Short mmCIF file of C-alpha atoms in Angstrom, two decimals:
data_model
loop_
_atom_site.label_atom_id
_atom_site.label_comp_id
_atom_site.label_asym_id
_atom_site.label_seq_id
_atom_site.Cartn_x
_atom_site.Cartn_y
_atom_site.Cartn_z
CA MET A 1 0.23 -0.14 0.16
CA SER A 2 2.50 2.77 1.24
CA ASP A 3 5.39 3.30 3.71
CA PHE A 4 3.72 4.87 6.33
CA LYS A 5 3.90 1.94 8.68
CA LYS A 6 7.33 2.68 8.68
CA ILE A 7 6.38 5.78 10.84
CA PRO A 8 6.52 4.90 14.45
CA TYR A 9 2.88 3.82 16.03
CA VAL A 10 1.53 3.85 12.49
CA GLY A 11 -0.79 0.86 11.90
CA GLU A 12 -3.49 -0.24 9.77
CA ALA A 13 -6.07 2.45 10.50
CA THR A 14 -3.91 5.17 10.44
CA GLU A 15 -2.69 4.20 7.24
CA THR A 16 -6.00 3.88 5.70
CA ASP A 17 -6.66 7.40 7.07
CA LEU A 18 -3.85 9.21 5.25
CA LEU A 19 -4.45 7.39 2.17
CA ALA A 20 -8.55 8.78 2.50
CA LEU A 21 -7.00 12.36 3.16
CA GLY A 22 -4.61 12.00 -0.38
CA TYR A 23 -1.35 11.01 0.85
CA THR A 24 0.07 8.56 -0.98
CA ASP A 25 3.49 8.17 1.11
CA ILE A 26 5.89 9.72 3.72
CA ALA A 27 7.00 12.26 0.79
CA SER A 28 3.87 13.58 0.34
CA LEU A 29 3.43 14.45 3.97
CA LYS A 30 6.62 16.70 3.86
CA VAL A 31 3.86 19.74 2.37
CA ALA A 32 1.13 18.75 4.89
CA VAL A 33 -0.35 21.62 6.93
CA LEU A 34 -1.43 19.89 10.65
CA ASP A 35 -4.59 22.10 10.57
CA GLU A 36 -5.82 21.19 6.99
CA MET A 37 -5.45 17.40 7.78
CA PHE A 38 -7.43 17.47 11.14
CA GLU A 39 -9.74 19.64 9.34
CA HIS A 40 -10.07 17.05 6.61
CA THR A 41 -9.89 14.31 9.33
CA LYS A 42 -12.93 16.02 10.84
CA ALA A 43 -14.93 16.56 7.62
CA LEU A 44 -14.47 13.00 6.59
CA ASP A 45 -15.59 12.16 9.64
CA LEU A 46 -12.81 9.85 10.68
CA GLY A 47 -12.31 11.62 13.95
CA SER A 48 -12.35 14.86 15.67
CA ASN A 49 -10.57 14.80 19.06
CA GLY A 50 -6.88 16.39 19.47
CA TYR A 51 -5.88 12.14 19.53
CA PHE A 52 -5.49 13.09 15.69
CA LEU A 53 -3.80 16.72 15.80
CA ASN A 54 -1.36 14.75 18.09
CA VAL A 55 -0.63 12.00 15.72
CA TYR A 56 -0.51 14.50 12.58
CA ARG A 57 2.31 16.58 14.77
CA MET A 58 4.49 13.10 15.02
CA ILE A 59 3.90 11.90 11.32
CA TYR A 60 4.71 15.42 9.97
CA TYR A 61 8.01 15.62 12.16
CA TYR A 62 8.75 12.10 11.11
CA ALA A 63 8.53 12.93 7.23
CA ASN A 64 10.52 16.12 7.41
CA THR A 65 13.43 15.47 9.72
CA PRO A 66 16.57 14.12 7.95
CA ARG A 67 17.97 12.42 10.70
CA LEU A 68 15.63 11.17 12.97
CA ASP A 69 15.94 10.84 16.97
CA LYS A 70 12.76 8.20 17.72
CA ASN A 71 12.82 9.35 21.10
CA GLN A 72 11.99 13.29 19.58
CA VAL A 73 9.23 11.55 17.36
CA GLU A 74 7.31 10.55 21.27
CA THR A 75 7.84 13.44 22.41
CA VAL A 76 6.56 15.45 19.49
CA ALA A 77 2.95 13.65 19.24
CA LEU A 78 2.87 14.30 23.03
CA ALA A 79 3.33 17.96 23.12
#
């Protein structure tokens, strides 16, 4: 399907949601706008709580950080 599952904590459901939002792979997430992702998630009735925004923060960080510190990914998600 995609390479989304390389991102820590991204499973089948999140991968499906990202595909429904129009993202095709990790590289496509580099231009993502977090607030727009969250609004599209709500519009598609995929979820509407802050959990999704935190997950999107983590995913965005992962996609845009060349030398990834996996501990930092968790910190970003919890911010």
